[in-house]
Short mmCIF file of C-alpha atoms and ligand atoms in Angstrom, two decimals:
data_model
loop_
_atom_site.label_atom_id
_atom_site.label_comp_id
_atom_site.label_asym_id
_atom_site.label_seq_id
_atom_site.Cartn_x
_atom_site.Cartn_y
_atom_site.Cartn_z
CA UNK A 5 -25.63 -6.38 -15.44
CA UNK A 6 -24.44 -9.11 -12.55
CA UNK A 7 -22.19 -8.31 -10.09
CA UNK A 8 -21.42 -12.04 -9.91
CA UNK A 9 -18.74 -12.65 -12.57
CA UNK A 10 -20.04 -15.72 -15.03
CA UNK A 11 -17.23 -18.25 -14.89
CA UNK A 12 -18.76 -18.78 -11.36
CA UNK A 13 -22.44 -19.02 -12.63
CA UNK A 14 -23.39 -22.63 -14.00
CA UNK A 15 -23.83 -23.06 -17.85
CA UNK A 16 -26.53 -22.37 -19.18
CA UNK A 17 -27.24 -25.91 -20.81
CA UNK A 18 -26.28 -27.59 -17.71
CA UNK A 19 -28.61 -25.25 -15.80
CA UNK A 20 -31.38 -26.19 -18.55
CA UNK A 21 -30.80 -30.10 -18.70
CA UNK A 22 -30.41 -30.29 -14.75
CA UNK A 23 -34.23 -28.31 -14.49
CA UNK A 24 -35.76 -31.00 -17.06
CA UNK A 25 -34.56 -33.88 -14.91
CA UNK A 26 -35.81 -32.19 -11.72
CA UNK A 27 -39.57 -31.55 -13.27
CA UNK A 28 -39.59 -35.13 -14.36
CA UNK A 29 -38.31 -36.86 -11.03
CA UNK A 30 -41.13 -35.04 -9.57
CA UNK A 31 -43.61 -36.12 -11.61
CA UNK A 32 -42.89 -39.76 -10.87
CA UNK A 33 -42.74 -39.15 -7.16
CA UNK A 34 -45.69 -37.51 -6.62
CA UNK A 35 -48.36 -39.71 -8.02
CA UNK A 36 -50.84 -38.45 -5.58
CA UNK A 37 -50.51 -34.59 -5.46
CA UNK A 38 -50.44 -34.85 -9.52
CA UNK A 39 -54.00 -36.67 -9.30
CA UNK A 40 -55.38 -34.31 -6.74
CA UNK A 41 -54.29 -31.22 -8.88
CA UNK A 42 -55.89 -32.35 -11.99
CA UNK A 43 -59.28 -33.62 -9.78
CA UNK A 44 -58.86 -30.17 -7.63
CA UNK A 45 -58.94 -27.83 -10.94
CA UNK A 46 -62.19 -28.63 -11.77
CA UNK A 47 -63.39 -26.21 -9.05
CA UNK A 48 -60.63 -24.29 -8.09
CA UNK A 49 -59.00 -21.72 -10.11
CA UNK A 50 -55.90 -23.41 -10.84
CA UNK A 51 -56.51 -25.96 -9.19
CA UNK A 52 -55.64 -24.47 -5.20
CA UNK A 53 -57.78 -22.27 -3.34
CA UNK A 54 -55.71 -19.56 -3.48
CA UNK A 55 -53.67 -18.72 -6.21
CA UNK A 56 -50.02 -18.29 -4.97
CA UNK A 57 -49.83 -22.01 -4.12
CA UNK A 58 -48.92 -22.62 -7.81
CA UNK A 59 -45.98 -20.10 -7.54
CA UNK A 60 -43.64 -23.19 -5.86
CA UNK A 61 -41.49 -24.34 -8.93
CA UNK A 62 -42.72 -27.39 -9.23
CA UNK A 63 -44.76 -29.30 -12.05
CA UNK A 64 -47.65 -29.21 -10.23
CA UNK A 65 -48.26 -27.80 -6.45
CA UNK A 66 -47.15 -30.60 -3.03
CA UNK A 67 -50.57 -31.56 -1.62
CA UNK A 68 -50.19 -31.51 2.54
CA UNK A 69 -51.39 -34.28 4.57
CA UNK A 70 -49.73 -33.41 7.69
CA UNK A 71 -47.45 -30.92 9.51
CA UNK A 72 -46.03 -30.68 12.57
CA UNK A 73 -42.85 -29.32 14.35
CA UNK A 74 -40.24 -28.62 11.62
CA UNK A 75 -41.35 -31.27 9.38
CA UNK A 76 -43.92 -31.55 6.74
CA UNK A 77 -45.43 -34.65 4.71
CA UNK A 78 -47.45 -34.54 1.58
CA UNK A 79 -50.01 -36.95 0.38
CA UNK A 80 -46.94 -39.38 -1.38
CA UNK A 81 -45.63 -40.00 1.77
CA UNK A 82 -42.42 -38.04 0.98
CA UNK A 83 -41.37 -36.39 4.82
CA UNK A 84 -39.78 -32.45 4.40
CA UNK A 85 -37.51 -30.63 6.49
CA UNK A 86 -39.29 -27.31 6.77
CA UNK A 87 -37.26 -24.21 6.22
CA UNK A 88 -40.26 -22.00 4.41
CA UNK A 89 -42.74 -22.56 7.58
CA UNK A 90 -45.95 -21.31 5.87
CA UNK A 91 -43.46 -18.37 4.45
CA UNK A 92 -43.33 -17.18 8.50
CA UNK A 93 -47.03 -18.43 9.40
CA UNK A 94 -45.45 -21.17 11.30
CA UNK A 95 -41.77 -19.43 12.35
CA UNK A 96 -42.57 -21.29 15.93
CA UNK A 97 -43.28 -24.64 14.21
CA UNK A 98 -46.15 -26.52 12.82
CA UNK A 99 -49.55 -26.33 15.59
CA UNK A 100 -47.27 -25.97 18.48
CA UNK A 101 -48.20 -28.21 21.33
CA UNK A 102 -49.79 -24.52 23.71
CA UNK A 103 -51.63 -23.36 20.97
CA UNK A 104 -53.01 -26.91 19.65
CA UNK A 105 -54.07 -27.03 23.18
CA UNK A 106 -55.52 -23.24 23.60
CA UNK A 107 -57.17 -23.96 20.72
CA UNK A 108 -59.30 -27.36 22.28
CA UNK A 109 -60.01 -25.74 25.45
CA UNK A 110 -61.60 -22.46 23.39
CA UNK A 111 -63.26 -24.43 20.43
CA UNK A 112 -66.09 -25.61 22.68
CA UNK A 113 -66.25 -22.71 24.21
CA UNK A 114 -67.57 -19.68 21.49
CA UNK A 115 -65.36 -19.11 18.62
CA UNK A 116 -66.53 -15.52 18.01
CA UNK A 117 -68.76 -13.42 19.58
CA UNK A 118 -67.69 -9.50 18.69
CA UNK A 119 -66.99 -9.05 22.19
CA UNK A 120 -64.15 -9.12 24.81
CA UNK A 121 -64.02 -11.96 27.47
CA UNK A 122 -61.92 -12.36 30.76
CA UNK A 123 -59.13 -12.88 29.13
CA UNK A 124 -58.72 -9.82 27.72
CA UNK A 125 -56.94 -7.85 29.76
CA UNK A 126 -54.76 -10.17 30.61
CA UNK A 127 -53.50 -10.23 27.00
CA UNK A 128 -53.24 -6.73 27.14
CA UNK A 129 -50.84 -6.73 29.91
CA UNK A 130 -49.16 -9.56 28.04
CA UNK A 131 -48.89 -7.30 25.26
CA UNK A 132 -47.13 -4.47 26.80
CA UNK A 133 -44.95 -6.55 28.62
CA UNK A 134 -43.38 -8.57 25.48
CA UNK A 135 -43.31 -6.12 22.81
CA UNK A 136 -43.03 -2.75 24.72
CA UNK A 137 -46.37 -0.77 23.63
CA UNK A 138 -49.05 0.34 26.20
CA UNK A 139 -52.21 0.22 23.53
CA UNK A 140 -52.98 -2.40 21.11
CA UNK A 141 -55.73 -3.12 18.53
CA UNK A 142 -56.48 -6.45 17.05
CA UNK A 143 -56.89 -7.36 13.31
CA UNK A 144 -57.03 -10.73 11.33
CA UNK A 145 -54.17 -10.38 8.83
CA UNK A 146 -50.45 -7.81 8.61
CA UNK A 147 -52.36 -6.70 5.39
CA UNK A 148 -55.43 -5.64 7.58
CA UNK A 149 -53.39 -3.93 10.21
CA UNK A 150 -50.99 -2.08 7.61
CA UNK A 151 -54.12 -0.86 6.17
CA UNK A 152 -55.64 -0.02 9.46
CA UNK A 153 -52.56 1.82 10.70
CA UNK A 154 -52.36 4.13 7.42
CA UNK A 155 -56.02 5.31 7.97
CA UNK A 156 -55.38 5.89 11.45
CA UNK A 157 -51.89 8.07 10.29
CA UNK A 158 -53.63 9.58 7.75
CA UNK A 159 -56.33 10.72 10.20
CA UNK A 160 -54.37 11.43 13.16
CA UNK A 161 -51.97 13.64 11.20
CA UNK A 162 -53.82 15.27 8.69
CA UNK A 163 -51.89 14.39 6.09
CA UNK A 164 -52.52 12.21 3.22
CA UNK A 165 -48.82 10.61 1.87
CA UNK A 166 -47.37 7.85 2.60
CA UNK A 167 -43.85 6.48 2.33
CA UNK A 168 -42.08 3.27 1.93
CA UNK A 169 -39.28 1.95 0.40
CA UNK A 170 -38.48 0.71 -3.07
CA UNK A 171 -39.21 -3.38 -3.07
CA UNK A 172 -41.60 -3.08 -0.27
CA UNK A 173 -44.06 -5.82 0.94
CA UNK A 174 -46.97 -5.59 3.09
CA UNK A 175 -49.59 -7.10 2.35
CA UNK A 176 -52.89 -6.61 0.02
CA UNK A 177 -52.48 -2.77 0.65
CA UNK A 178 -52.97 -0.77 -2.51
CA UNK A 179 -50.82 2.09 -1.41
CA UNK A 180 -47.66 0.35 -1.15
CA UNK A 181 -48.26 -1.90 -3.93
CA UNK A 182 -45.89 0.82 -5.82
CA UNK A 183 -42.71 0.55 -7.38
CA UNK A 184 -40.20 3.45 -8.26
CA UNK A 185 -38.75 4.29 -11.31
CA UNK A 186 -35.58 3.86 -11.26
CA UNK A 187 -34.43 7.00 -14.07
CA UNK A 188 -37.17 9.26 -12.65
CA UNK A 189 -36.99 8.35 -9.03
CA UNK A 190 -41.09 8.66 -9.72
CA UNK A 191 -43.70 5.94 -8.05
CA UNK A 192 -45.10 3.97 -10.81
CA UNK A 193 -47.89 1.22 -10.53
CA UNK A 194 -46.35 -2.41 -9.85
CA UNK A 195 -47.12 -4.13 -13.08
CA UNK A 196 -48.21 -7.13 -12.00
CA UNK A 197 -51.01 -6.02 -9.51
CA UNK A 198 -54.57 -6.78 -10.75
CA UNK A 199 -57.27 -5.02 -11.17
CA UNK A 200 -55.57 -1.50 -10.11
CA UNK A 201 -57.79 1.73 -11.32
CA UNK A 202 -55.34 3.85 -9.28
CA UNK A 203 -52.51 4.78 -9.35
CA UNK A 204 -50.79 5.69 -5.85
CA UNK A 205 -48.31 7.98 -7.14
CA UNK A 206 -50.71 10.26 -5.91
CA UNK A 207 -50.28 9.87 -2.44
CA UNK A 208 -47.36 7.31 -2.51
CA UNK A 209 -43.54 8.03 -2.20
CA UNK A 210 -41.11 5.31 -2.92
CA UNK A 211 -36.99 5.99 -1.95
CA UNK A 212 -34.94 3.75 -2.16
CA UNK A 213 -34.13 1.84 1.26
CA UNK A 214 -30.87 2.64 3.66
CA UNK A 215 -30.98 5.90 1.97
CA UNK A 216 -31.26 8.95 4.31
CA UNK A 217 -30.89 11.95 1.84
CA UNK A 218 -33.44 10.68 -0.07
CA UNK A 219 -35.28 9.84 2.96
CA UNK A 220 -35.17 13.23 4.16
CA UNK A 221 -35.90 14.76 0.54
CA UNK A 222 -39.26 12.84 0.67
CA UNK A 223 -40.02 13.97 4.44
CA UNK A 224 -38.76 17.68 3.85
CA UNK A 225 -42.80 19.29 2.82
CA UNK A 226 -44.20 18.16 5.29
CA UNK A 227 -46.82 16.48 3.80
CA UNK A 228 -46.19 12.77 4.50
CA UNK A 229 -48.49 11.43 7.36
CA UNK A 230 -46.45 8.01 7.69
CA UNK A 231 -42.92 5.88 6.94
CA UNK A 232 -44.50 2.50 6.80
CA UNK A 233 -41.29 0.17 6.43
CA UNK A 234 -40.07 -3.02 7.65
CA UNK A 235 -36.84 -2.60 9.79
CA UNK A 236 -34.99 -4.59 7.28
CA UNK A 237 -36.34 -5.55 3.43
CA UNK A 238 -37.39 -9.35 3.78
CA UNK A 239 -39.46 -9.78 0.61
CA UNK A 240 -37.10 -8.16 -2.23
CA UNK A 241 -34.21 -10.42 -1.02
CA UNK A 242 -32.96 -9.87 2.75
CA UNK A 243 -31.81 -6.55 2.58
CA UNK A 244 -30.60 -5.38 6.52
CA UNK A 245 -30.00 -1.76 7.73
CA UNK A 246 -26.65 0.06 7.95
CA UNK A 247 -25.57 0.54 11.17
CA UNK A 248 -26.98 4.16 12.31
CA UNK A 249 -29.20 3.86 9.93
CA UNK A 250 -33.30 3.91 11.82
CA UNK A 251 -31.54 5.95 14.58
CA UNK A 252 -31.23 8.70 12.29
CA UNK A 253 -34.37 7.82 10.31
CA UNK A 254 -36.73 8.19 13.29
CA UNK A 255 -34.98 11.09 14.24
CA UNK A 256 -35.80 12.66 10.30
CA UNK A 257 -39.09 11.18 10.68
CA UNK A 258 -39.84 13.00 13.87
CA UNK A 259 -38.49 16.46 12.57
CA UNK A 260 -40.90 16.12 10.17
CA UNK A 261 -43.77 14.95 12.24
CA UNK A 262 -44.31 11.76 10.27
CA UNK A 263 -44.88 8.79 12.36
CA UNK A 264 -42.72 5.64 12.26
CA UNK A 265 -44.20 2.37 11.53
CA UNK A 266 -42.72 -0.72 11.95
CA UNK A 267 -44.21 -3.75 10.16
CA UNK A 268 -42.45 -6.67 12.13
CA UNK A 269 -44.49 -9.69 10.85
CA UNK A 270 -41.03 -11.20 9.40
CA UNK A 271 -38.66 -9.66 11.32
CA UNK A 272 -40.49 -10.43 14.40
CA UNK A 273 -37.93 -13.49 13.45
CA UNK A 274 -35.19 -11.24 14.76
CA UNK A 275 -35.66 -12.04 18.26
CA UNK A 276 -37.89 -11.55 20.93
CA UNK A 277 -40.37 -8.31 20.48
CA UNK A 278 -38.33 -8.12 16.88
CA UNK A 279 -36.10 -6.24 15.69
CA UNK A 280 -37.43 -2.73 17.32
CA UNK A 281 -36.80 -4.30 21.07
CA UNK A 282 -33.82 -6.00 19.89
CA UNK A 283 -32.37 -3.05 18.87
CA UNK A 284 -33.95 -0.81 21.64
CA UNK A 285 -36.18 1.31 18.99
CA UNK A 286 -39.68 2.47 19.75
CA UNK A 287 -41.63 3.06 16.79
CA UNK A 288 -45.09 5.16 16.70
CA UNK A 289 -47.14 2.23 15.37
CA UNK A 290 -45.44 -1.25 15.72
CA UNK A 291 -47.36 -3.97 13.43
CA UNK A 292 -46.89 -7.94 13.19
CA UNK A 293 -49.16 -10.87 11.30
CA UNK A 294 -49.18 -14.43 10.25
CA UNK A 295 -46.73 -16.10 13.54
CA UNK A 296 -48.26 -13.54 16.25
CA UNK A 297 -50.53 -16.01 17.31
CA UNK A 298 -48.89 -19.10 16.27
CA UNK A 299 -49.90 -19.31 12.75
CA UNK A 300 -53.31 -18.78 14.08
CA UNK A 301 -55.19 -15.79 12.17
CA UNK A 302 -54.65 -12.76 13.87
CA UNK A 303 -52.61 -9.33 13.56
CA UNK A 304 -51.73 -6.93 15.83
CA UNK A 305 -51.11 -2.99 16.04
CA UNK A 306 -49.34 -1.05 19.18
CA UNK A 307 -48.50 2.02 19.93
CA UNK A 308 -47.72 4.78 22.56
CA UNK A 309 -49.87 6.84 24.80
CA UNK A 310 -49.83 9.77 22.71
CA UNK A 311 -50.68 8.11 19.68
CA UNK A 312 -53.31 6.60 21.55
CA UNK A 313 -54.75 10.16 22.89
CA UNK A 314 -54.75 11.35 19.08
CA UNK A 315 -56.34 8.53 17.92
CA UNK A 316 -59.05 8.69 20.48
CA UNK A 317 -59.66 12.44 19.68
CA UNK A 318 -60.55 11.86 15.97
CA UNK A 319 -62.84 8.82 16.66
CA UNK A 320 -64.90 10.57 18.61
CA UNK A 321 -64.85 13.59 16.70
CA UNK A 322 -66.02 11.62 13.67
CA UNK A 323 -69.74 11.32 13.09
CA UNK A 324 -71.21 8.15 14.04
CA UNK A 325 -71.14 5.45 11.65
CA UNK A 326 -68.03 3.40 9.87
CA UNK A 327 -64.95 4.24 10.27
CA UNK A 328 -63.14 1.81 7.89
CA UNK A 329 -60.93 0.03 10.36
CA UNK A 330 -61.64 -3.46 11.58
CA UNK A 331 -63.29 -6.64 10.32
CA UNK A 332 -66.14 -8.45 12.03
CA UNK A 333 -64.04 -11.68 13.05
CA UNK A 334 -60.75 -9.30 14.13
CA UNK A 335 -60.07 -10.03 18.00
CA UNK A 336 -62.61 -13.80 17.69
CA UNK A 337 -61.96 -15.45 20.63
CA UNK A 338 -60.49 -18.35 19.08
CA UNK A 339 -57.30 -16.19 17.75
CA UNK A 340 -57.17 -14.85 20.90
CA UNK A 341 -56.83 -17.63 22.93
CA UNK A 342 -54.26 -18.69 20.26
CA UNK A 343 -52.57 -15.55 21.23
CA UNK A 344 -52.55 -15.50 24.65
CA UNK A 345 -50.78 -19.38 24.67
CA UNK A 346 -48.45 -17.30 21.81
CA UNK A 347 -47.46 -15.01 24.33
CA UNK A 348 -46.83 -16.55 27.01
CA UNK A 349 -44.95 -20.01 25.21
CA UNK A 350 -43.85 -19.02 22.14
CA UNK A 351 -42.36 -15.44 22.50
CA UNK A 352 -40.01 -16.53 24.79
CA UNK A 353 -36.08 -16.45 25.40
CA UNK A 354 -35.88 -20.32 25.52
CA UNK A 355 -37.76 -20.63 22.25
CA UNK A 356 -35.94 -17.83 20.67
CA UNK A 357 -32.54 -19.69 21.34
CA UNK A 358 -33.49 -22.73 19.79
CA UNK A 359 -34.54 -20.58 16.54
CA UNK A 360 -30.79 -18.85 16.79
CA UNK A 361 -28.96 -21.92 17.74
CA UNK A 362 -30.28 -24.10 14.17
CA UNK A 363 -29.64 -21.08 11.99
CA UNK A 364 -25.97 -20.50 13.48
CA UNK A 365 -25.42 -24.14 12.16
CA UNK A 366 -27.18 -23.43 8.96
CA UNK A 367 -25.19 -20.10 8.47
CA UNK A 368 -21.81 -21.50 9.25
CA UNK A 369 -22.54 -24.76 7.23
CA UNK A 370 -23.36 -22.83 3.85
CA UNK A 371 -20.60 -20.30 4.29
CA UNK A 372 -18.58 -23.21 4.92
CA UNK A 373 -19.20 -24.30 1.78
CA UNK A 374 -19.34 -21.02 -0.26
CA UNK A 375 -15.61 -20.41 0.84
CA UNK A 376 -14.65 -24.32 -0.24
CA UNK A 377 -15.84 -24.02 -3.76
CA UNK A 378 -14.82 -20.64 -3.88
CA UNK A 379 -18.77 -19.15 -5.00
CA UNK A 380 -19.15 -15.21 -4.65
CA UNK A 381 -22.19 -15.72 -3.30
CA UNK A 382 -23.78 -14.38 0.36
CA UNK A 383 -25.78 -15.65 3.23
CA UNK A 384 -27.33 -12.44 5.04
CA UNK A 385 -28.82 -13.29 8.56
CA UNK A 386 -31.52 -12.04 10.53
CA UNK A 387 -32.18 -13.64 13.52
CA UNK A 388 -33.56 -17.04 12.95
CA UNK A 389 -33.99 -16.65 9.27
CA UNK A 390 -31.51 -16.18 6.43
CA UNK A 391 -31.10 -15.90 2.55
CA UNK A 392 -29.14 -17.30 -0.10
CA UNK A 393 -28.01 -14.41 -2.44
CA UNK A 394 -26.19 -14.84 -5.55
CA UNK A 395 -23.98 -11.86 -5.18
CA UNK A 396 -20.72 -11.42 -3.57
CA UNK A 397 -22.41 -8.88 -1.06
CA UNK A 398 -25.21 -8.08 1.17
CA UNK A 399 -27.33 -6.09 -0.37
CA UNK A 400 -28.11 -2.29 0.88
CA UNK A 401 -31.41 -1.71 -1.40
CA UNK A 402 -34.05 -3.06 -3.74
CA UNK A 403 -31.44 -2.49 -6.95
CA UNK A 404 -29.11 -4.21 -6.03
CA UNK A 405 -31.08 -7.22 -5.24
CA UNK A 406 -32.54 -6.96 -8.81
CA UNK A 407 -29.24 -6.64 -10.21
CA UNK A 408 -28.19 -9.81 -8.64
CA UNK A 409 -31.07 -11.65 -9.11
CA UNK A 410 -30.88 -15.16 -10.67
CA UNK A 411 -34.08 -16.46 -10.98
CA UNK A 412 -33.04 -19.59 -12.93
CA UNK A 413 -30.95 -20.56 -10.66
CA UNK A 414 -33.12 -19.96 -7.34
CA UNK A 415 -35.66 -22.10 -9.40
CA UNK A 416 -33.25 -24.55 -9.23
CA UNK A 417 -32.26 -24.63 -5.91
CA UNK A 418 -35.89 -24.95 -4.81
CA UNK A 419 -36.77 -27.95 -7.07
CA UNK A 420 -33.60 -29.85 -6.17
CA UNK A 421 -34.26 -29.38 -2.65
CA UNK A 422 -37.59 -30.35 -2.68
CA UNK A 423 -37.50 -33.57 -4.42
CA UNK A 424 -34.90 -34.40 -1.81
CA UNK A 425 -37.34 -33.50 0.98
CA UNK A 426 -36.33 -29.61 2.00
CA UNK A 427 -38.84 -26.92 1.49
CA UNK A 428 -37.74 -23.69 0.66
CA UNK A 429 -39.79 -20.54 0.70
CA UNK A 430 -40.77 -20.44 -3.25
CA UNK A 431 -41.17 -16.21 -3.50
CA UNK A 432 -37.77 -15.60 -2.15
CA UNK A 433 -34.58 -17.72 -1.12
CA UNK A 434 -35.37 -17.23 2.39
CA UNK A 435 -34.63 -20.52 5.07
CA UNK A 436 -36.39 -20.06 8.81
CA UNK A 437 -35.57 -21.87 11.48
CA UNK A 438 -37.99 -22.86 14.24
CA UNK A 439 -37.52 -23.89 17.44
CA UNK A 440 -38.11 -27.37 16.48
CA UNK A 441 -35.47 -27.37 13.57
CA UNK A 442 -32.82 -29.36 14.53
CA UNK A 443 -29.34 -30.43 13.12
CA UNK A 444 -30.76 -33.20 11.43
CA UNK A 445 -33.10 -31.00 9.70
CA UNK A 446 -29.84 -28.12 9.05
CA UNK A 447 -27.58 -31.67 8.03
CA UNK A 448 -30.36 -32.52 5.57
CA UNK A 449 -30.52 -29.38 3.62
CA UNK A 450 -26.40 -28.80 3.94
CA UNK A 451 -26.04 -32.58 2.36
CA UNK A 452 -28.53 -31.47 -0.26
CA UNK A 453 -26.55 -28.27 -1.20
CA UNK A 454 -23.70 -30.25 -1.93
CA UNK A 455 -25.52 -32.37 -4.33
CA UNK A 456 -27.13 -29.17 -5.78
CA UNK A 457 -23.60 -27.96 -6.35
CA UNK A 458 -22.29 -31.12 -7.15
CA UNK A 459 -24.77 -31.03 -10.16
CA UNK A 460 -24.39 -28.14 -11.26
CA UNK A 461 -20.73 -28.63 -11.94
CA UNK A 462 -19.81 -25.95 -9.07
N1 LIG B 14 -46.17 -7.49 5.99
C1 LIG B 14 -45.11 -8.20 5.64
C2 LIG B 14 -43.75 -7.67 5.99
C3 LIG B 14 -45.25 -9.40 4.95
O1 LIG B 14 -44.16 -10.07 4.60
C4 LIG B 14 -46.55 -9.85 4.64
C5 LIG B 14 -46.77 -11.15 3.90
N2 LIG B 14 -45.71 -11.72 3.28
C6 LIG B 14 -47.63 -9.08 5.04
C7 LIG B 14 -47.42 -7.91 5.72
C8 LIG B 14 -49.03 -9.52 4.74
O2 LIG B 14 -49.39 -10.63 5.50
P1 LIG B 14 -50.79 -11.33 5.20
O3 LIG B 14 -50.66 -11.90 3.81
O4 LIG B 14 -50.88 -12.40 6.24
O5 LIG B 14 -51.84 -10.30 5.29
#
C-alpha cells in the first residue's frame, strides 16, 4: 500500500537490530534523565507533567536543564541542535534576548490583573500593522482561540456546522477532533481521543484537503457557519496547497456565506504575518498560538470590521451573563508584554531571513543527498520549516500521507538523531529553523543523516 517501492526501504532486520542499539546507547548516556524519570513517576502520571512528553521515541523522556537560542542541553550534559523548538513554541529561538527582557521589566510590575494597561493600544496598532486585521481578541492557547472563534461563527452566522479537512489539528477542540471515513466519506470519532461522549458528526464535516468539489459539496446547503483550516496541513505530514487552490476556496466559501478561518500558529513559520500576508489572502478570522508571543502563553484572534460589527451585535443582544469565550488569565499582562517585545523584534523581515536562510541550507543539503543515494523520498518546504517524507512526492491530502507513512522508520530517524545531539519534532518529521540556527547547527544534523543512512545500509 506504499508508494515507495521496497528495494529502497531498509530491511526489516536491519531496521529492527539498528532500533535495539539506539534504545540501549541511550540508556547509557543518559544516566541522569533515566533517574529523574523513575524518581518523577512517583507523582506524575508517567512520570512528566503532561502526558505527550513520553511520545519522543526514546527509552525514557530527555530531562531539560537549559535552553537557549537554537540549542538545547539536558541534565547529562549532552548539548542539541534544536530543529523541533518546543514543536513551534520557540520557532524564534529559546527565551529570546526582547522577550527575556520584557519579561523582567513586567514581572515586578503585576503579572495579571483582568484589565488593560497603557500598553494596550499600542499593541493593537502593532497588531494591525503586522498581520493585516483591524480587531483582535486575546486568548492563552491556539486551542482556546480555535474554540473561541467557532462560538463566535456559530453565533454570528446562525449556523451550527463546521468544516475542516481530513488530518486536521487544532488544538483540544472537540469539534475537529474528527476523522473521515475514507469508504463513506462520513465524519467518524478519532479513535484515540479520550473521554469523547459525542460524536461531532453531528455538526462536523470532514473533506478531504486541496479538494474543491468536495469542498463545495460540503458548503452547497448552506448550513456550515465556518471552514476552520490551516493554509497548508502541518500536523498529518506537511501537506501544501495547489496553486489556485484558497483563491478559489474563499471565493466558494463566500458564495456560501461561510466564513474563512485561518489557523496560522505553524504556518505563521511561512513568513512574516504567515502564510495569508505572504500570499496576499485575507481571511474572516485569522488565528495563531504557541510562538505569537515568543513561546510566551498567549493566542491571538483577528478579524475585519464587519466581522467585528456582527460580533458586537450578538454580544449585546445576548442576556447578561457568560458567554463561553475567554479565560480569566487570557490578555495577563505578563503575555502581553511578551507580545508586544514579539511584535516589534521577532516578527520582523531581518529575523524572518535568518529563519529562510538556515532552512535553504537544510533543504538543499538533504535533497543533496536524496538524489546521491538515489532515495524516492521528499523534502516539502514551508517557509522556515520543512519535512522529511518517505514518498517520492509531496503530498496533496491526509491519504496520501497515511499511505506513505513509515512509522518505523521516522522512529528511527528521531532516535539516531538524538543520541547524536539533534532534536527532531517526535509527532511528525517536521525540522524548524530559527533565527538562531546556524550552519553549524544545519552541518550537524546533515553529518548525522549520513550516518543514519550509512546504517541503515542506504
Ligand atoms: N493549531 C495548530 C495548527 C496546532 O498545530 C496546534 C498545536 N500543535 C494548536 C492549534 C493547538 O495549540 P495549543 O496546544 O498551544 O493550544
Amino acid at each position: 500500500m506504499r508508494d515507495t517501492p521496497t528495494a529502497q526501504l531498509p530491511d526489516v532486520d536491519v531496521l529492527a537490530r539498528l532500533r535495539l542499539c539506539e534504545r540501549e546507547r541511550f540508556v547509557h548516556q543518559h544516566p541522569h534523565s533515566c533517574a529523574l524519570a523513575t524518581r518523577s513517576a512517583a507523582h506524575f502520571l508517567f512520570g512528566v507533567p503532561l502526558h505527550w512528553m513520553r511520545d519522543w521515541p526514546s527509552p525514557v523522556t530527555v530531562f531539560v536543564r537549559n535552553a537557549q537560542g537554537a540549542e538545547l542541553t539536558c541534565v547529562d550534559g549532552h548539548q542539541y541542535a534544536d530543529f523541533c523548538l518546543g514543536d513551534t513554541g520557540a520557532m524564534f529561538g529559546h527565551s529570546p534576548e526582547p522577550i527575556a527582557q520584557a519579561l523582567a521589566k513586567q514581572a515586578p510590575n503585576g503579572l495579571t490583573t483582568m484589565l488593560p494597561s497603557d500598553a494596550t493600544a499600542r499593541i493593537g496598532e502593532r497588531l494591525a500593522q503586522r498581520f493585516g486585521l483591524p480587531f483582535w481578541q486575546l486568548a492563552m492557547t491556539a486551542s482556546d482561540a480555535n474554540r473561541f472563534v467557532l462560538r463566535w461563527a456559530r453565533a454570528i452566522t446562525g449556523r451550527r456546522y463546521l468544516l475542516v479537512f481530513d488530518g486536521c489539528y487544532h488544538g483540544a477542540v472537540d469539534d475537529t477532533l474528527v476523522d473521515r471515513d475514507p469508504v463513506t466519506g462520513a465524519t467518524v470519532p478519532r479513535p484515540s481521543v479520550l473521554g469523547a461522549v459525542h460524536n461531532h458528526d453531528a455538526y462536523t464535516r470532514v473533506i478531504p484537503f486541496n479538494d474543491l468539489d468536495a469542498l463545495a459539496a460540503a458548503l452547497a446547503d448552506g448550513q456550515v457557519a465556518a471552514l476552520l483550516a490551516e493554509p497548508a496541513l502541518t500536523n498529518f505530514g506537511l501537506v501544501p496547497p495547489l496553486p489556485g487552490f484558497w483563491g478559489a476556496a474563499q471565493a466558494l466559501c463566500q458564495r456560501h456565506g461561510t466564513l474563512l478561518v485561518w489557523d496560522e500558529t505553524h504556518t505563521l513559520s511561512t513568513g512574516v504575518g504567515g502564510f495569508a500576508r505572504t500570499h496576499g489572502i485575507v481571511p474572516d478570522f485569522w488565528v495563531a498560538g504557541k510562538a505569537v508571543a515568543g513561546g510566551v502563553p498567549c493566542a491571538l484572534y483577528g478579524f475585519g470590521g464587519d466581522t467585528a460589527q456582527r460580533m458586537a451585535a450578538v454580544k449585546c443582544a445576548a442576556p447578561e451573563g457568560h458567554s463561553g469565550i475567554g479565560t480569566t488569565l487570557s490578555a495577563n499582562a505578563l503575555a502581553m508584554a511578551a507580545l508586544e517585545a514579539a511584535l516589534d523584534h521577532l516578527h520582523t523581515d531581518a529575523t524572518y531571513a535568518r529563519m529562510t536562510q538556515a532552512a535553504d541550507v537544510l533543504e538543499a543539503g538533504l535533497n543533496e543527498r536524496l538524489r546521491a543515494h538515489a532515495l524516492p523520498w521528499t523534502v516539502t518546504r514551508l517557509g522556515a520549516r520543512m519535512e522529511l517524507q518517505f514518498t517520492p512526492a509531496t503530498p496533496r491530502n491526509a491519504h496520501d500521507v497515511r499511505r506513505a507513512a513509515h512509522p518505523a522508520l521516522e522512529e528511527s530517524l528521531h532516535l539516531f538523531m538524538l543520541n547524536r545531539g539533534v532534536l527532531l519534532t517526535p509527532f511528525h518529521g517536521m525540522m524548524l529553523c530559527s533565527p538562531a540556527t546556524d550552519t553549524a547547527h544545519v552541518d550537524q544534523l546533515l553529518t548525522v543523516f549520513d550516518e543514519w543512512l550509512a546504517a541503515l545500509g542506504l
